[in-house]
XYZ file of C-alpha atoms in Angstrom:
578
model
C 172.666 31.154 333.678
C 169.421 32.706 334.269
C 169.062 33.654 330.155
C 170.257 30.152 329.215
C 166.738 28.400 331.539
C 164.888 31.546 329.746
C 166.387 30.477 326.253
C 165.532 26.241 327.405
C 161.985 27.328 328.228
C 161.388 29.208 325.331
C 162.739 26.229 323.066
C 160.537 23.995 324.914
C 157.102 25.471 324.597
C 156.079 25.030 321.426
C 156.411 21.276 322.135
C 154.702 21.754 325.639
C 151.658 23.272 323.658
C 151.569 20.811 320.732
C 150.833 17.757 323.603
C 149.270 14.872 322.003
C 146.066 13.456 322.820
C 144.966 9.183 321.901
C 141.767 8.102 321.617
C 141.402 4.437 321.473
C 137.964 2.861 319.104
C 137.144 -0.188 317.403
C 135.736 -0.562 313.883
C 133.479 -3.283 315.151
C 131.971 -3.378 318.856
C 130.035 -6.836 318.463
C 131.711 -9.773 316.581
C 131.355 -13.697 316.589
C 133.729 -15.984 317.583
C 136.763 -16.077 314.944
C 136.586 -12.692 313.790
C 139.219 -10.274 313.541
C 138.633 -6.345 315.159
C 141.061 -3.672 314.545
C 141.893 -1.357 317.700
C 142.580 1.765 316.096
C 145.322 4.594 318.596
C 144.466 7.851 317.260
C 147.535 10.536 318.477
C 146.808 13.784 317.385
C 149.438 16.433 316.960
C 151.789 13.422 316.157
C 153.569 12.347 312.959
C 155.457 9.386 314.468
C 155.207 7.236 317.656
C 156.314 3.673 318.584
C 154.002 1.479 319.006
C 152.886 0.692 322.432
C 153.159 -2.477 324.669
C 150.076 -4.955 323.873
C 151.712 -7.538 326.727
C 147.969 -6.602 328.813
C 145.869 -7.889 325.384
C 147.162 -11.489 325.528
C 145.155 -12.992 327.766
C 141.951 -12.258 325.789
C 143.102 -11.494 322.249
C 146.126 -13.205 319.556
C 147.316 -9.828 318.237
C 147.861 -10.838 314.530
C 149.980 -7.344 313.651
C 150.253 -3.726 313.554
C 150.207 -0.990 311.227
C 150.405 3.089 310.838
C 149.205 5.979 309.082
C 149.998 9.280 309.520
C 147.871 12.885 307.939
C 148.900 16.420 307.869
C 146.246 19.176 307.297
C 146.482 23.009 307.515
C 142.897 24.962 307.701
C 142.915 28.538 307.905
C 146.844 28.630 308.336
C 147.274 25.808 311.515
C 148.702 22.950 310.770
C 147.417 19.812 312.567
C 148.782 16.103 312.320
C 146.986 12.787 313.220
C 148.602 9.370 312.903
C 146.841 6.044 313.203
C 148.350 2.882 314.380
C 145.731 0.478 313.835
C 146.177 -3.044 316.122
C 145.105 -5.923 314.360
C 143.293 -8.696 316.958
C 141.293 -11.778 317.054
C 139.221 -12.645 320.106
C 139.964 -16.223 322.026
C 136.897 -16.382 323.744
C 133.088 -15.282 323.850
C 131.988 -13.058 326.019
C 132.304 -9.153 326.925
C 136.183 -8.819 326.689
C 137.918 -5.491 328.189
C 140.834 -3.677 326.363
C 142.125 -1.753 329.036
C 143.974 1.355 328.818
C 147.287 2.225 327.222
C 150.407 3.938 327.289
C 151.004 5.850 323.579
C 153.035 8.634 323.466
C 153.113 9.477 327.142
C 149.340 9.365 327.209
C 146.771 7.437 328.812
C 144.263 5.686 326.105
C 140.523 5.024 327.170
C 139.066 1.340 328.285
C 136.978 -0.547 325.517
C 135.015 -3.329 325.207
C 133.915 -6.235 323.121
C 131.153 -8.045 322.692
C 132.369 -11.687 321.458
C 129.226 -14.127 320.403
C 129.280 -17.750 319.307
C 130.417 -18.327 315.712
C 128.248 -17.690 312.959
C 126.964 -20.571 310.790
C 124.958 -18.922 308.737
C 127.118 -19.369 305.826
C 126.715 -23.039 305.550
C 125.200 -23.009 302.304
C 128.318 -20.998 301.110
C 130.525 -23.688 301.825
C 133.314 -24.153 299.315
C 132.485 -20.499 297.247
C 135.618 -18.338 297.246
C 133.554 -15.349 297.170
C 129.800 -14.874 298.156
C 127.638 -11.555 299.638
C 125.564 -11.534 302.269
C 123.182 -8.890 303.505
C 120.878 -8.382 306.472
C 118.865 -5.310 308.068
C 118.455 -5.695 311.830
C 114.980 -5.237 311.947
C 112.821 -7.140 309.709
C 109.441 -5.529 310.906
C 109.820 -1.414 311.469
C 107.203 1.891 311.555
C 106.878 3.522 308.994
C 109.927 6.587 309.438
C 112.174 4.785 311.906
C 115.766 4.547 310.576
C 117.267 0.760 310.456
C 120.483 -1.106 309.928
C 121.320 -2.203 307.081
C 124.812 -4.248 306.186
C 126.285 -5.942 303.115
C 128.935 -8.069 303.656
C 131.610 -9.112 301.125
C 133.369 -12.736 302.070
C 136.103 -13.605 299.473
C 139.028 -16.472 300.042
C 141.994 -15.820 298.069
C 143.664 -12.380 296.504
C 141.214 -10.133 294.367
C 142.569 -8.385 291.850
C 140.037 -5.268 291.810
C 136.132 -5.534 292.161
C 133.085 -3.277 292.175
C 130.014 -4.036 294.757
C 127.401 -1.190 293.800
C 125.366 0.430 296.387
C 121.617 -1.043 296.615
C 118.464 0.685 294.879
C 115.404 0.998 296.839
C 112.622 2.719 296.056
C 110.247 3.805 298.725
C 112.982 4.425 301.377
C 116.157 6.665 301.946
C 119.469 4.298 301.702
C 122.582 6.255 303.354
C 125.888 4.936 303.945
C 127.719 5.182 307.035
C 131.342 5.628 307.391
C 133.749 4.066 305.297
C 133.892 0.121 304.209
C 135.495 -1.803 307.705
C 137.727 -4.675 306.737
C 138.699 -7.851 309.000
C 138.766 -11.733 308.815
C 136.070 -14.109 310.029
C 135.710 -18.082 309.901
C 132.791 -19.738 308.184
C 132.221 -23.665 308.441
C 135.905 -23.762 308.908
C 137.275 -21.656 306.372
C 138.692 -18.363 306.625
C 137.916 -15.295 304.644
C 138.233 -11.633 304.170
C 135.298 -9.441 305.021
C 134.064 -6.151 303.380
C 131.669 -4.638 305.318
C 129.155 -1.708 304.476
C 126.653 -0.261 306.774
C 123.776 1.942 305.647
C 121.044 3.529 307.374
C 117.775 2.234 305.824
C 114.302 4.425 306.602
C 111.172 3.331 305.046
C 109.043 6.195 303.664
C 105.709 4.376 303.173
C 104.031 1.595 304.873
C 103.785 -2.218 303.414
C 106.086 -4.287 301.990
C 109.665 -3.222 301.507
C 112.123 -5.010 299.461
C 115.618 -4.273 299.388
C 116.892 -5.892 295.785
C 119.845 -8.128 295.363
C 123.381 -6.278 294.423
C 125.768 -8.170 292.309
C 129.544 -7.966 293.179
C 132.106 -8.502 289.918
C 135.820 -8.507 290.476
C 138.747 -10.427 289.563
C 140.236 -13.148 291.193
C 143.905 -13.607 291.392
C 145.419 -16.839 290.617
C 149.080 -16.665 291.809
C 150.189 -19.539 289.462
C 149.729 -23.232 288.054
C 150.481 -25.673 290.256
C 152.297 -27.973 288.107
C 154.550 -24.779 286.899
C 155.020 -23.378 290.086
C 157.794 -20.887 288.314
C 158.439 -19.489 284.875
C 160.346 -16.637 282.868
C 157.319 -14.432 282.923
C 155.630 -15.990 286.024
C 158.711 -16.415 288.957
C 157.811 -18.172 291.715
C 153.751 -17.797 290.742
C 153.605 -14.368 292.215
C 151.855 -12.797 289.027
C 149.276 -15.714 287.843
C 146.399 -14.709 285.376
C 143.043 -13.683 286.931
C 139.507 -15.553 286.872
C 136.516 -13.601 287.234
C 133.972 -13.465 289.793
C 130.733 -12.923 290.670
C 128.251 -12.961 293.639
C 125.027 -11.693 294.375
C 123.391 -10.790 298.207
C 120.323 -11.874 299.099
C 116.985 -9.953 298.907
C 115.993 -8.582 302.083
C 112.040 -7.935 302.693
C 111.130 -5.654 305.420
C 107.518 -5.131 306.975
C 106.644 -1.456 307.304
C 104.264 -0.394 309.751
C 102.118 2.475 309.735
C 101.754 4.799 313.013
C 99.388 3.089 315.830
C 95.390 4.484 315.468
C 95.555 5.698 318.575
C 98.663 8.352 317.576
C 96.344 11.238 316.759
C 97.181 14.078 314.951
C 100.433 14.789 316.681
C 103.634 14.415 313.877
C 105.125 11.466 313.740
C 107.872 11.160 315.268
C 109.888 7.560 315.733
C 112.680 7.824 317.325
C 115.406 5.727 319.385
C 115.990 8.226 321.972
C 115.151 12.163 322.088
C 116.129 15.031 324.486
C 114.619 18.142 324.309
C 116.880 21.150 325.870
C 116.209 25.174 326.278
C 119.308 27.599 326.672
C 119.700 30.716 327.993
C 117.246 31.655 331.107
C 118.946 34.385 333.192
C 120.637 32.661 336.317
C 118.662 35.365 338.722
C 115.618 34.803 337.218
C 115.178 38.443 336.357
C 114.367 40.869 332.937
C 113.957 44.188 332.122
C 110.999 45.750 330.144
C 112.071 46.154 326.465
C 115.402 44.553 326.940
C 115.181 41.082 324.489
C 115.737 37.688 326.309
C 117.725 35.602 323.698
C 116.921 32.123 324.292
C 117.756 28.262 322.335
C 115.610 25.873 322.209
C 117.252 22.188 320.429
C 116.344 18.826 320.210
C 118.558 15.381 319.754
C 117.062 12.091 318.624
C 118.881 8.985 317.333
C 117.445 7.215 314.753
C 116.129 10.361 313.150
C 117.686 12.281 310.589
C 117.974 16.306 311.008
C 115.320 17.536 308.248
C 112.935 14.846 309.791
C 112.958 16.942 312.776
C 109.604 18.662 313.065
C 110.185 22.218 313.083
C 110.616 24.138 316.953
C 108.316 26.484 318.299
C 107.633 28.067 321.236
C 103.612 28.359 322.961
C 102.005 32.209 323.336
C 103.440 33.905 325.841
C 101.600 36.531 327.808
C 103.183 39.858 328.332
C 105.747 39.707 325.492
C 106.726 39.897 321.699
C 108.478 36.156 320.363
C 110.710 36.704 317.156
C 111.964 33.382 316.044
C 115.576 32.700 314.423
C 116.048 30.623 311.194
C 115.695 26.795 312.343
C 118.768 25.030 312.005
C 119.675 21.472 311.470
C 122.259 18.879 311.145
C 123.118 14.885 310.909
C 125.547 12.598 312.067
C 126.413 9.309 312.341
C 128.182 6.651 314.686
C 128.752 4.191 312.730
C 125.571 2.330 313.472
C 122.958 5.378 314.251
C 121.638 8.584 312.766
C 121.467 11.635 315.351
C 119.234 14.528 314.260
C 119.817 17.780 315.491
C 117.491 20.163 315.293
C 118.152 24.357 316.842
C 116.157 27.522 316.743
C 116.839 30.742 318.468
C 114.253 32.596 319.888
C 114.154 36.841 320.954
C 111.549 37.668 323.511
C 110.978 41.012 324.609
C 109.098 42.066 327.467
C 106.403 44.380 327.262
C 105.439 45.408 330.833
C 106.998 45.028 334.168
C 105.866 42.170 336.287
C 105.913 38.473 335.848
C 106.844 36.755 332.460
C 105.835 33.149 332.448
C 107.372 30.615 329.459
C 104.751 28.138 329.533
C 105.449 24.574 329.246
C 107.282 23.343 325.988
C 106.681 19.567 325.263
C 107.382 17.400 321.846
C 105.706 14.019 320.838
C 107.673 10.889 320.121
C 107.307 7.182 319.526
C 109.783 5.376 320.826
C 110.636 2.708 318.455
C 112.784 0.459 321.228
C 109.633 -0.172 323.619
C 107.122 0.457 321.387
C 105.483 3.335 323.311
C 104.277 7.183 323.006
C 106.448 9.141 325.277
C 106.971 13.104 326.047
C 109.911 15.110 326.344
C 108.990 18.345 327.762
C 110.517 21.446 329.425
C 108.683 22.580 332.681
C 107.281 26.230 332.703
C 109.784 28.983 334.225
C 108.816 32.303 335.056
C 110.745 35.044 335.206
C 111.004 38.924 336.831
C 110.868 41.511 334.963
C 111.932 44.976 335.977
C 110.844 48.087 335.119
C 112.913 50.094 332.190
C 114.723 52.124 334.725
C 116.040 48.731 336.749
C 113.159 49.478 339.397
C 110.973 46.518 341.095
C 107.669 45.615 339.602
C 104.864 47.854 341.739
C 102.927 45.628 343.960
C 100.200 43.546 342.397
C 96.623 44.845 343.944
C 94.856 42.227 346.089
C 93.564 39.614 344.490
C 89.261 39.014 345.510
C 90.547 35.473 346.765
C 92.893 37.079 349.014
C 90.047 39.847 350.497
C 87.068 37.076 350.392
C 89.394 34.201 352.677
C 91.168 37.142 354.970
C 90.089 37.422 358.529
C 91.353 40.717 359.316
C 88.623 41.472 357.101
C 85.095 42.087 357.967
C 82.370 40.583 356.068
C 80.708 43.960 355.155
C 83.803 45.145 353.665
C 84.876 42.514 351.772
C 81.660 42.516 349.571
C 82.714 45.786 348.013
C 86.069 44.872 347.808
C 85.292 42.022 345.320
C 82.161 43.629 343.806
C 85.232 46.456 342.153
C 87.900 44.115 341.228
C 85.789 41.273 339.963
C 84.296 43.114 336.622
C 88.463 44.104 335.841
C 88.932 40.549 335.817
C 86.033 39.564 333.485
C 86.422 42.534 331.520
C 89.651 43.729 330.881
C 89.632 45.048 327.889
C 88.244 48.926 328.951
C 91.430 49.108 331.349
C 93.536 48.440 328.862
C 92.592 51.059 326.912
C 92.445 53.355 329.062
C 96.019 52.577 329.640
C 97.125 53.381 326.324
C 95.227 56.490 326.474
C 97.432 57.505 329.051
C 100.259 56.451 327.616
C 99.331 58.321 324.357
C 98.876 61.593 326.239
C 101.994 61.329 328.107
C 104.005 60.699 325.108
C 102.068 64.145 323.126
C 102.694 65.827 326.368
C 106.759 65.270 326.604
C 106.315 65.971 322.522
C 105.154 69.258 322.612
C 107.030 70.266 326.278
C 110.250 68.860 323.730
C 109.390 71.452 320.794
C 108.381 74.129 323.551
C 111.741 74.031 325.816
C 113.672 73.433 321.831
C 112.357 77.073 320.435
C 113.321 78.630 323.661
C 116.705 77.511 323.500
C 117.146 78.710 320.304
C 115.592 82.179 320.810
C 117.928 82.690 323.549
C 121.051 81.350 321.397
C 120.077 84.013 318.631
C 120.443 86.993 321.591
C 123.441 85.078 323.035
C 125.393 82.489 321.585
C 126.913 80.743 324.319
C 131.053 80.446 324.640
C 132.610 77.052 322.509
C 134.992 75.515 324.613
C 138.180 74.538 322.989
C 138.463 70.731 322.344
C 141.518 68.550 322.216
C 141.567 69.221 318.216
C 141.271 72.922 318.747
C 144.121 72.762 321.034
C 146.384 70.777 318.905
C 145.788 72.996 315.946
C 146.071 76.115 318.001
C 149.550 74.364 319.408
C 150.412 73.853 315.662
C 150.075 77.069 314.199
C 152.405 78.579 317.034
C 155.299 76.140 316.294
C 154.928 77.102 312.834
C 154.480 80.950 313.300
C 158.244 80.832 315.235
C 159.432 79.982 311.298
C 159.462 81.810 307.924
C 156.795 79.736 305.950
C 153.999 82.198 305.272
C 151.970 79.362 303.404
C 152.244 77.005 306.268
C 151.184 79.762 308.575
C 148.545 80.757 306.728
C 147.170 77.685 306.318
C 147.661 76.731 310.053
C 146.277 80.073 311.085
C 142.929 78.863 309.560
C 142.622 75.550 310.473
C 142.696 76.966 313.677
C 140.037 79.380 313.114
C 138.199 76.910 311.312
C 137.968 74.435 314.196
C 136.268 77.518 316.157
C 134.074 78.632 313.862
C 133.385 76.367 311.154
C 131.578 78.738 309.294
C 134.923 80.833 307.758
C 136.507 79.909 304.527
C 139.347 82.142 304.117
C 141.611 84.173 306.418
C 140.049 87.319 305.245
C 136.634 86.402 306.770
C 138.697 85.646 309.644
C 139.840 88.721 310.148
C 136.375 90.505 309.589
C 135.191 88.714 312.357
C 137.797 89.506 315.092
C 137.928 92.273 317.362
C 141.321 92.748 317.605
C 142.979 95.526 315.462
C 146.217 94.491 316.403
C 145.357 90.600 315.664
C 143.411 91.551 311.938
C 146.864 93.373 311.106
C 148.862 90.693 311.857
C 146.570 88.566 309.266
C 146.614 91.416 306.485
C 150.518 91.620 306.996
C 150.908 87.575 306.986
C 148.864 87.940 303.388
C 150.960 90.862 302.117
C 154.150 88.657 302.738
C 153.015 85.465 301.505
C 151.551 87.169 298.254
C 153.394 90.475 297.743
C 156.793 89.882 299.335
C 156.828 92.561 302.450
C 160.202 93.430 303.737
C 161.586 91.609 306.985
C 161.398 95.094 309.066
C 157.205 95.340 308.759
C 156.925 91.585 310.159
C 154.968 91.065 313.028
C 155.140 88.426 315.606
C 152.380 86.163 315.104
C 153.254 83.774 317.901
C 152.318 86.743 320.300
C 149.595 88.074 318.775
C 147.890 84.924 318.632
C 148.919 83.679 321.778
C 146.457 84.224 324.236
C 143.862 82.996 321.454
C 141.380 84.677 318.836
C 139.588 88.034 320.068
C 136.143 87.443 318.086
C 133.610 89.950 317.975
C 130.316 89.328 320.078
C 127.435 88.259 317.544
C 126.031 91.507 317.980
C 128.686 93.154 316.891
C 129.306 91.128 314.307
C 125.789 91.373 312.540
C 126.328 95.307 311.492
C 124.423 96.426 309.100
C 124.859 95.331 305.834
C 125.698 98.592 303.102
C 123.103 96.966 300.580
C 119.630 98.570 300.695
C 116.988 96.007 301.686
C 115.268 93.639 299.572
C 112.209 94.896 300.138
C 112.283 98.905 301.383
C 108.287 99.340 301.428
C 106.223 97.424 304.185
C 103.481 95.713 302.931
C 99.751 96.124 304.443
């Protein structure tokens, strides 16, 4: 019993960690009277689902139908799903109408709401047209720089068979479209049509008169049949009539561009919706140490704004330490409705003294475009400890003249002096300063040549005696190696495990007949001439030697004294020179 719950649980958790999550949005948040919105249920981790009960959107909504669409994507070897069931409704009334949550898929969607104007009339001189454009920017007098809305809409009664609407060409501004074309119905002087709609984001780049020129839309419109031959062989029931084409062509849209007020200055421009200015990364204690960088973030948001029209991030001088600034960063995205710039830049700053480290005040200029006024977003000053290399506190800061002039523990003859010595440091501090890095220059020669001093005596006293090499965890397995294999009959492997060993204690020997020079042992330098004679001249069992106890208690090398004999070879040089 208790493996079958451990075999239940262990069938269970994969679907346990693939829980969906729904997200509920609208393609449209504002509509007139009349229109149609879709309510689109985004389930993620979800190829199927039944749709959910809409009994709670009746009372402010006809829901006109339903439909699904499901995605499967793999990046970087997981696999993720999304489906889509997309809720087609039209609003009864105006007003601000709530969608309220709802159940999908065991989950919990998020409230909405709609904003539901009067009907539009502004299509009264379209009346009768099966198919007619219109196009409108929701500002028609902007600064030069701030980012607009722009929308085409495509209004067609009937069935089109195919159709191109081209994107508009506008010179002296950036034209970017945002999201994908949103489709729904909407009633004009008592007809009802389909809707295309296409936002952009316009931004003017010089001041004057913009004009955004008309676009033409061509398609073909279906017609399902003649009327007085309702049916036919080719033509059944009128469901595949011949096409008529069409054309229609949007409005021209003019657009007032205003330069930047004369009172602006010579700060950049920057026009902007809304902007937040944020700095990441201060210690939470408030403390540094010397030398050690501080890594910090700085990043700014602004709607309306596109990233590269960001101005570039810096941060002001700071006293007391070295800035090295990051690559800048930036990126762009849209809601639907809005360019948001983001703009990041990391920043390294490394403290030079122990102390106090102050990061002055960082502020950036902006024009807000919504109430027409010059506004600062700015990041108050912060300062900061910093330690000493070694983790110790900052020594105590000597009394400021202020503090010795308005004491009254003080007496008035000795406070005169007091200032009279610390008041030419603070007007002058330049000769301090140097004489600071003198001292700093003679303490760092001083450890220099005490370095080189205390490094030749080490080594004069390693050529008289060089000290003992402890054995290290490779020695040991190498010694541990060569006495499994010297309880065998391979010469070669004990020969060549014999070395190694050696070798790890004195690197310096190539062969086993060096080793052997340089032990002390006569009964150990046997053992290594017999181990050669049998691996190279074939030496009868009876002269072999045990090498496991020979060697067991380790090598017996010769002191370095001993070992440096005289060499046979007459010197180099026999005569001394004068």
């Amino acid at each position: 019993m208790k493996h079958r719950w451990l075999l239940w649980f262990c069938l269970l958790l994969p679907w346990t960690a693939m829980a969906s999550t729904v997200q509920a949005t609208l393609d449209r948040n504002d509509v007139h009277l009349g229109e149609t919105v879709t309510l689109n249920l985004r389930i993620s981790d979800a190829m199927t689902a039944s749709t959910p009960d809409l009994s709670a959107l009746d009372h402010d909504f006809e829901v006109l139908g339903t439909s699904t669409s499901s995605s499967l994507s793999v990046i970087n070897g997981k696999q993720s799903a999304e489906l889509i069931i997309g809720v087609a409704l039209r609003p009864k009334h105006q007003g601000d109408l709530q969608i309220p949550s709802l159940t999908v898929g065991g989950s919990q969607t998020n409230p909405l709401t709609l904003h539901v104007e009067a009907p539009d009339t502004s299509a009264s001189t379209h009346t009768g047209q099966d198919v007619f454009v219109e196009a409108q920017a929701s500002a028609d007098h902007v600064y030069l720089g701030q980012q607009i809305l722009y929308t085409v809409r495509l209004f067609y009664a009937g069935d089109l068979d195919g159709g191109s609407l081209p994107n508009p060409d506008v010179n002296g501004a950036e034209l970017k479209q945002l999201g994908n074309d949103i489709n729904y119905e909407a009633v004009r002087d008592g007809h009802r049509y389909h809707v295309v709609e296409r936002r952009y984001a316009l931004t003017p780049h010089h001041a004057g008169s913009l004009v955004v020129p008309s676009i033409e839309f061509q398609g073909e419109m279906l017609d399902r049949g003649n009327p007085n031959d309702p049916g036919g062989f080719f033509n059944p029931g009128g469901l595949f009539g011949n096409t008529t084409p069409v054309t229609a062509d949007s409005p021209e849209v003019k657009i007032d561009v205003q330069a930047p007020p004369a009172s602006w200055g010579q700060t950049t421009w920057l026009p902007a919706r809304s902007l937040t200015l944020s700095l990441q990364g201060l210690p939470g204690d408030n403390k540094l140490t010397a030398g050690q960088p501080l890594n910090l973030r700085l990043s700014v948001d602004a709607q309306g704004v596109s990233g590269d029209a960001l101005p570039a991030l810096s941060l002001p001088t700071i006293d007391g330490a070295t800035v090295y600034p990051d690559q800048p960063k930036t990126s762009t995205h849209d809601d639907g409705e809005w360019l948001t710039g983001h703009s990041e830049r990391g920043f390294a700053i490394i403290p030079q003294r122990a102390g106090t480290l102050t990061i002055p005040e960082i502020t950036l200029t902006w024009f807000d475009v919504q109430s027409g006024q010059k506004k600062i977003a700015s990041i108050p000053s912060h300062t900061l400890t910093v330690l000493a290399a070694n983790g110790a506190p900052a020594p105590a800061a000597t009394t400021s003249p202020s503090a010795v002039a308005t004491s009254p523990a003080v007496a008035s003859s000795a406070a005169t002096p007091a200032i009279a010595q610390v008041a030419p440091a603070a007007s002058s501090p330049t000769p301090w300063r140097w004489i600071a890095l003198g001292s700093i220059a003679l303490w760092l020669l001083s450890t220099a040549v005490f370095a080189w001093l205390y490094s030749k005596r080490k080594r004069a006293q390693a050529s008289v005696t060089k000290p003992r090499i402890e054995p290290t965890d490779s020695t040991r397995t190498l010694r541990q190696a060569f006495l499994e294999s010297a309880r065998g009959d391979d010469r070669a492997i004990q020969g060549r495990r014999l070395l190694a060993w050696a070798r790890a204690e004195r690197p310096g020997l190539r062969n086993l007949g060096q080793v052997a020079d340089a032990l002390a042992s006569d009964e150990q330098r046997a053992a290594i001439v017999t181990l050669q004679r049998e691996q190279y001249a074939g030496v009868s069992a009876e002269t072999r030697m045990d090498l496991a106890a020979t060697f067991a208690k380790g090598f017996a090398w010769q002191q370095d004294n001993q070992a440096g004999t005289e060499s046979p070879l007459p010197p180099l040089y026999p005569f001394k020179l004068d």
